[in-house]
Amino acid sequence: MDLAAAGLTEQPFRTQGKPESIVSYASHLEGLEAIRAACETPNGLALLQGPPLSGKSTLIQHFVDSRDDDQECAVVDGTGLNATTLLEATLREFGYEADFHTDNELLSMLRVFALHQASSYQPPLLVIENTHRLNPSALRTLCSLAELKCLRDNRLV
């Protein structure tokens, strides 16, 4: 975070762990509702944007902390990631230490995991922060993941 750009000389908030308190305000509540609504749709997507220090990461952390504990969740910072490093970071966040050699193997592992979770009525949640800083190959990989479909109760979801 560029503190000088915000006119600060030191970090004003905790950067590790949970914030000491969260004050809900209209746009915070609207942001939470947008994320929840996206999670209710197949291939849900919510984009949050705002200037530095506007609370986007805090909002995401608040949402992640308030979700159902049975749902698998990964939060990945996309800054500078290519397809390989995005897939490795995502699998690691989901608890896998995969020793694969190609993007296709990594993507296949993530697809199997996501489809298994979705078919069990607990689709995993993947949050990518700083998507604007992803390498184009990582963006293509995200598009591939967004196209996943699974059969549940003999219907495609």
Backbone as a ProteinNet text record, in pm:
[ID]
protein_1_A
[PRIMARY]
MDLAAAGLTEQPFRTQGKPESIVSYASHLEGLEAIRAACETPNGLALLQGPPLSGKSTLIQHFVDSRDDDQECAVVDGTGLNATTLLEATLREFGYEADFHTDNELLSMLRVFALHQASSYQPPLLVIENTHRLNPSALRTLCSLAELKCLRDNRLV
[TERTIARY]
85.6	0	90.1	60.1	137.6	81.4	143.4	94.5	110.1	219.9	243.7	134.6	83.3	-23	-149.3	-165.8	-282.3	-251	-129.6	-92	-55.5	-15.8	17.8	167.2	217.3	358	374.1	265.5	270.5	137.9	141	22.3	-82.9	-204.6	-306	-385.1	-383.7	-464.3	-378.1	-429.5	-361	-356.4	-243.9	-232.5	-240.4	-240.8	-250.5	-368.9	-432.4	-544.4	-669.3	-766.1	-893.9	-884	-961.5	-965.6	-1023.9	-983.6	-1034.4	-1183	-1230.4	-1374.2	-1408.7	-1531.9	-1581.4	-1705.2	-1704.5	-1819.8	-1892.7	-2014	-2092	-2151	-2140.1	-2196.9	-2266.4	-2338.6	-2423.6	-2346.9	-2233.5	-2163.3	-2100.3	-2063.7	-2011.3	-2121.7	-2239.9	-2352.2	-2391.9	-2387	-2417.4	-2313	-2187.5	-2080.7	-2099.2	-2131.8	-2157	-2274.3	-2379.4	-2497.1	-2464.2	-2381	-2341.3	-2263.1	-2174.2	-2096.6	-2188.5	-2277.6	-2371.1	-2459.5	-2508	-2593.5	-2515.5	-2389.9	-2307.9	-2288.5	-2275.4	-2256.2	-2381.1	-2494.4	-2620.1	-2643.3	-2563.5	-2583.3	-2477.2	-2510.5	-2405.9	-2297.2	-2174.2	-2060.7	-2065.2	-2106.1	-2119.4	-1991.2	-2006.3	-1892.6	-1932.8	-1851.9	-1872	-1741.1	-1746.6	-1627.8	-1639.3	-1538.6	-1534.3	-1422.8	-1453.2	-1348.5	-1359.2	-1247.8	-1242.2	-1098.7	-1080.2	-943.9	-868.9	-736.4	-658.5	-710.7	-709	-751.1	-900.8	-980.7	-1124.4	-1197	-1125.9	-1186.4	-1224	-1176.7	-1212.2	-1163.9	-1039.2	-984.6	-1052.8	-1084.2	-1155.6	-1294.2	-1361.3	-1493.3	-1485.5	-1385.7	-1368.3	-1342.7	-1254.4	-1222.4	-1345.8	-1424.9	-1549	-1643.4	-1656.2	-1741.8	-1689.7	-1561.9	-1502.1	-1520.3	-1501.3	-1516.3	-1660.7	-1757.2	-1898.3	-1964.3	-1892.9	-1951.1	-1963.9	-2034.7	-2053.1	-1917.8	-1884.5	-1755.1	-1739.2	-1848.9	-1840.7	-1795.6	-1802.8	-1766.4	-1616	-1552.1	-1409.2	-1389.6	-1285.4	-1262	-1113.4	-1081.4	-943.5	-943.2	-852	-832.5	-689.8	-676.6	-546.9	-523.1	-403.2	-364.3	-310.5	-376.3	-340.6	-222.9	-164.7	-57.3	56.8	73.9	184.5	173	59.7	48.1	20.8	84.7	52	-36.1	-69.2	-160.3	-106.2	21.3	80.1	77.4	124.6	131.8	-7.1	-103	-240.8	-297.3	-280.7	-331.8	-263.2	-132.4	-59	-105.3	-119.3	-163.3	-305	-392.1	-530.8	-536.8	-468.6	-466.3	-407.8	-302.6	-241.3	-341	-416.9	-517	-628.6	-657.3	-757.4	-698.1	-569.2	-507.2	-431.3	-404	-332.4	-190.4	-97.9	39.3	63.3	24.1	29.5	165.9	220.4	349.1	325.3	263.6	234.7	332.7	345.2	445.8	388.8	259.3	201.6	77.7	44.1	-78.2	-200.8	-201.5	-316.5	-337.4	-228.5	-240.8	-293.6	-241.8	-289.2	-436.7	-473.7	-612.1	-704.5	-659.9	-741.4	-764.9	-662.3	-676.9	-776.8	-765.7	-857.8	-999.7	-1015	-1148.2	-1211.1	-1133.1	-1185.5	-1230.5	-1147.9	-1183.2	-1312	-1318	-1434.2	-1561.9	-1552.5	-1670.7	-1717.3	-1624.1	-1660.7	-1732.8	-1679.9	-1743.5	-1882.6	-1892.7	-2020.8	-2125.1	-2083.5	-2179.5	-2225.2	-2149.2	-2185.8	-2259.6	-2308.5	-2383.8	-2300.2	-2170.3	-2082.9	-1979.7	-2021.6	-1923.5	-1818.2	-1693.6	-1588.5	-1596.6	-1545	-1541.9	-1398.4	-1377.4	-1245.4	-1252	-1172.2	-1164.2	-1026.6	-1023.5	-897.4	-890.6	-795.1	-773.2	-676.2	-690.4	-601.9	-603.4	-723.1	-733.7	-677.5	-679.6	-626.3	-474.5	-411.8	-267	-229.5	-329.2	-302.4	-240.7	-157.8	-104	-219.4	-219.9	-328.6	-350.8	-245.2	-263.8	-345.5	-329.9	-408.2	-554.6	-579	-717.3	-785.9	-713.3	-770.4	-802.4	-717.1	-740.9	-866.4	-884.4	-1006	-1130.2	-1122	-1235.3	-1265.3	-1163.1	-1181.4	-1249.8	-1210.2	-1273.6	-1420	-1446.9	-1583.7	-1678.9	-1626.6	-1709.6	-1744.9	-1693.5	-1720.8	-1869.3	-1914.4	-2052.3	-2049.6	-2144.6	-2150.6	-2293.8	-2305.1	-2435.8	-2470.1	-2589.1	-2636.1	-2783.7	-2818.7	-2957	-3003.8	-2915.2	-2943.1	-2975.2	-2925.3	-2941.7	-2809.4	-2787.6	-2664.5	-2674.4	-2573.7	-2570.6	-2437.5
-116.8	0	123	218.9	341.4	441.3	447	535.1	681.6	715.8	855.1	907.9	820.8	863.4	901	842.8	874.4	984.2	1039.9	1146.3	1095.6	969	909.8	881.4	881	846.4	711.4	657.6	524.5	454.1	322	238.2	272.9	316.8	355.7	238.9	123.1	10	-114.1	-210.8	-338.6	-403.3	-465.4	-532.6	-683.7	-734.3	-877.1	-903.5	-1019.3	-1056.9	-976.6	-993.4	-925.9	-780.6	-692.1	-554.3	-552.4	-455.8	-448.3	-420.8	-343.5	-319.1	-285.7	-311.8	-277.9	-192.4	-77.4	11.7	-3.3	-52.5	-69.4	65.2	94.5	215.7	175.1	263.6	227.9	155.4	209	144.3	11.8	-0.5	-126.8	-233.3	-198.7	-292.6	-326.5	-228.8	-254.4	-347.6	-327.7	-414.8	-557.6	-574.3	-708.8	-773.4	-696.4	-750.7	-790	-711.8	-745.4	-876.1	-895.3	-1019.5	-1137.4	-1120.5	-1228.9	-1264.5	-1164.3	-1189	-1265	-1228.4	-1298.4	-1443.8	-1470.5	-1608	-1693.5	-1630.3	-1702.6	-1744.7	-1694.2	-1725.6	-1824.7	-1906	-1991	-1902.3	-1940.2	-1862.9	-1718	-1696.2	-1561.3	-1481.3	-1353.8	-1264.5	-1129.7	-1079.6	-944.8	-870.7	-751.7	-668.8	-549.6	-533.1	-418.8	-327.3	-201.6	-107.7	15.4	79.7	200.6	244.7	365.4	416.3	343.3	355.8	295.2	341.1	249.9	275.2	299.8	256.8	278.9	165.6	57.2	-48.8	-173.4	-188.4	-306.2	-435.3	-438.5	-559.7	-589	-485.3	-504	-560.2	-511.5	-562.2	-709.4	-745.3	-884.7	-972.3	-927.3	-1005.5	-1021.5	-915.7	-922.8	-1026.9	-1026.2	-1123.9	-1265.9	-1286.6	-1419.7	-1468.2	-1380.5	-1418.5	-1450.7	-1394.4	-1414.5	-1528.7	-1593.8	-1701	-1830	-1925.1	-2056.6	-2127.6	-2180.5	-2246.3	-2371.9	-2429.2	-2549.5	-2518.6	-2393.4	-2356.1	-2330.7	-2398.2	-2376.4	-2238.8	-2169.9	-2034	-2010.6	-1941.8	-1902.4	-1753.8	-1680.1	-1539	-1526.4	-1479.9	-1473.2	-1330.8	-1278.7	-1149.4	-1173.4	-1117.5	-1143.1	-1063.1	-977.5	-890.5	-970.2	-951.2	-1011.7	-1160.2	-1222.3	-1366.6	-1400.3	-1506.4	-1562	-1684.3	-1757.3	-1871.7	-1973.1	-2007.4	-2108.3	-2063.6	-1942.8	-1897.2	-1872.7	-1832	-1817.4	-1952.2	-2053.1	-2186.5	-2244.2	-2228	-2278.1	-2208.3	-2076.1	-2000.5	-2040.2	-2059.2	-2096.5	-2235.2	-2330.8	-2465.6	-2463.9	-2386.5	-2376	-2318.4	-2215.9	-2156.9	-2255.9	-2345.9	-2449.2	-2567.9	-2560.3	-2663.2	-2771.4	-2749.9	-2849.8	-2803.5	-2894.8	-2871.2	-2962.4	-2916.3	-2997.7	-2986.1	-3099.5	-3102.9	-3140.1	-3046.7	-3069.6	-2990.1	-3029.1	-2967.6	-2878.4	-2886.1	-2804.5	-2731.2	-2624.4	-2550.8	-2639.3	-2727.1	-2815.5	-2908.5	-2959.9	-3046.5	-2967.9	-2846.8	-2762.7	-2727.7	-2688.5	-2651.8	-2772	-2888.4	-3009.6	-3040.2	-3025.6	-3050.4	-2952.7	-2826.2	-2725.8	-2750.8	-2791.9	-2824	-2940.3	-3046.5	-3162.9	-3120.7	-3042.4	-2994.8	-2911.4	-2813.6	-2724.8	-2801	-2892.9	-2969.5	-3062.4	-3121.4	-3207	-3125.8	-3009.9	-2924.1	-2880.2	-2838.1	-2790	-2900.7	-3022	-3132.5	-3172.2	-3131.8	-3156.6	-3037.3	-2947.5	-2829.6	-2730.5	-2734.6	-2639.3	-2587	-2510.8	-2462.1	-2377.3	-2392	-2314.4	-2167	-2084	-1940.3	-1900.4	-1835.9	-1787.7	-1636.2	-1568.5	-1422.6	-1385.2	-1307.1	-1260	-1109.6	-1067.6	-925	-875.1	-750.1	-686.6	-759.2	-790.8	-859.4	-773.6	-643.8	-555.4	-570.6	-638.7	-659.4	-802.6	-881.6	-1017.3	-1014.6	-1111.1	-1134	-1182.2	-1148.5	-1193.8	-1345	-1424.1	-1569.7	-1610.3	-1538.5	-1567.6	-1529.3	-1420.8	-1381.8	-1486.7	-1541.8	-1648.9	-1771.1	-1800.5	-1914.1	-1891.1	-1768.5	-1737.3	-1754.5	-1714.5	-1732.8	-1881.4	-1962.3	-2106.7	-2163.6	-2117.7	-2164.1	-2119.3	-1999.3	-1946.9	-2026.4	-2100.5	-2179.2	-2316.9	-2351.9	-2484.7	-2505	-2623.5	-2662.1	-2801.4	-2830.7	-2964.8	-3016.3	-3147.5	-3211.3	-3233.2	-3189.3	-3209.5	-3245.9	-3357	-3404.2	-3416.3	-3468.2	-3490.1	-3361.8	-3249.7	-3125.4	-3049.6	-2974.9	-2900	-2769.5	-2743.3	-2614.8	-2548
0	0	0	-83.9	-92.4	8.1	125.4	231.1	194.4	128.6	92	-0.5	-90	-181.9	-106	11.7	94.1	195.4	187.6	280.8	418.9	429.7	558.9	567	688.5	709.3	776.1	831.9	892.1	872.2	884	863.4	969	926.7	1023.7	1082.8	1015.7	1060	1071.9	1145.8	1156.1	1018.8	986.4	857	871.5	991.5	1016.4	1109.1	1090.7	1177.9	1147	1233.6	1215.8	1261.7	1196.2	1244.6	1385.5	1462.9	1599.7	1602.8	1506.8	1498.7	1354.2	1320.1	1187.1	1206.2	1145.6	1151.5	1019.2	1025.6	903.2	861.5	736.9	680.4	551.2	490.9	376.7	267.3	223	112.3	155.7	283.1	335.6	328	373.4	370.4	226.9	137.7	-3.6	-65	-28.3	-77.2	-29.6	99	152.4	81.5	57.4	-11	-154.1	-223	-359.8	-362.4	-267.7	-261.6	-230	-134	-99.1	-217.7	-289.2	-406	-514.2	-533.5	-632.9	-594.6	-466.7	-419.6	-437.8	-454.3	-471.8	-616.7	-707.8	-849	-895.6	-996.3	-1053.2	-1113.3	-1093	-1145.8	-1098.5	-972.7	-918.4	-925.7	-952.1	-961.4	-904.3	-813.4	-760.4	-776.4	-831	-846.5	-752.2	-669.6	-578.7	-624.4	-635.2	-672.4	-585.4	-567.3	-487.4	-473.7	-425.7	-411.7	-300.7	-299.9	-191.1	-55.6	39.7	178.6	194.1	94.4	104.2	176.4	210.7	289.1	212.3	89.1	8.5	73.7	115.1	178	311	385.3	512	487.3	383.9	346.5	309	229.1	188.8	310.7	398.4	518.3	607.1	619	697.8	637.6	504.6	438.7	461.2	440.7	457.3	600.8	697.8	838.1	876.2	800.9	836.2	759.6	670.6	589.6	671	613.9	673.4	682.2	799.1	818.6	733.6	685	602.1	459.2	420.2	284.2	276.4	180.6	157.4	94.8	138.5	91.5	69.3	-38.4	-67.1	-101.5	-40.4	-72.2	-123.9	-248.1	-314.5	-364	-338.9	-393.8	-534.5	-633.9	-772.1	-824.5	-744.1	-791.2	-854.5	-985	-1057.8	-1086.1	-1053.5	-1073.3	-1219.3	-1267.1	-1397.8	-1373.4	-1477.1	-1462	-1361.5	-1373.1	-1284.4	-1139.2	-1113.3	-973.9	-915.6	-998.9	-951.3	-908.7	-992.9	-961.2	-837.9	-828.5	-712	-583.9	-589.5	-471.4	-430.6	-528.6	-499.3	-435.7	-494.1	-436.3	-295.1	-275.8	-143	-41.5	-81.7	7.3	40.7	-51.2	-25.5	49.8	82	165.1	90.7	-36.9	-115.7	-143.7	-129.7	-172.5	-292.4	-407.6	-528.7	-594.4	-632.1	-700.3	-846.1	-918	-1058.5	-1143.1	-1268.7	-1354.4	-1463.3	-1485.8	-1592.5	-1542	-1613.2	-1580.4	-1594.2	-1694.7	-1715.5	-1596.7	-1539.8	-1421.9	-1302.1	-1281.8	-1171.7	-1188.8	-1310.5	-1339.3	-1322.5	-1365	-1348.5	-1201.3	-1119.5	-976	-915	-951.1	-898.2	-946.9	-1072	-1125.2	-1050	-1026.6	-953.5	-814.2	-746.2	-612.4	-616.1	-708.4	-715	-751.3	-845.8	-885.3	-774	-702.2	-589.2	-483	-450.9	-351.2	-396.6	-522.9	-574.3	-577.3	-613.7	-617.9	-478	-376.8	-237	-175.9	-260.7	-218.1	-138.4	-150.3	-83.9	-183.1	-285	-382.1	-312.5	-352.6	-288	-327.5	-241.3	-265	-295.2	-408.3	-446.9	-458.3	-378.1	-379.5	-432.1	-538.4	-594.5	-572.3	-491.8	-471.9	-578.5	-614.9	-714	-848.1	-896	-1025.3	-1138.9	-1121	-1224.6	-1239.4	-1144.8	-1150.1	-1189.7	-1231.4	-1278.3	-1417.4	-1445.6	-1579.1	-1668.2	-1797.5	-1886.3	-1884.6	-1867.7	-1863	-1740.6	-1630.1	-1510.2	-1531.4	-1601.9	-1631.8	-1718.4	-1816	-1899.2	-1813.8	-1717.6	-1628.5	-1544.4	-1494.4	-1418.3	-1506.3	-1630.1	-1722.1	-1739.3	-1747.8	-1760.4	-1636.4	-1520.2	-1396.1	-1388.6	-1437.7	-1432.7	-1522	-1618.6	-1709.1	-1654.1	-1535.1	-1478.8	-1455.2	-1484.7	-1457.5	-1397.2	-1308.6	-1251.2	-1253.5	-1249.8	-1241	-1095	-1057.8	-922	-931.2	-873	-880.6	-1025.8	-1111	-1253.1	-1330.3	-1282.1	-1358.3	-1356.2	-1463.2	-1479.2	-1401.4	-1318.3	-1243.8	-1265.4
[MASK]
+++++++++++++++++++++++++++++++++++++++++++++++++++++++++++++++++++++++++++++++++++++++++++++++++++++++++++++++++++++++++++++++++++++++++++++++++++++++++++++

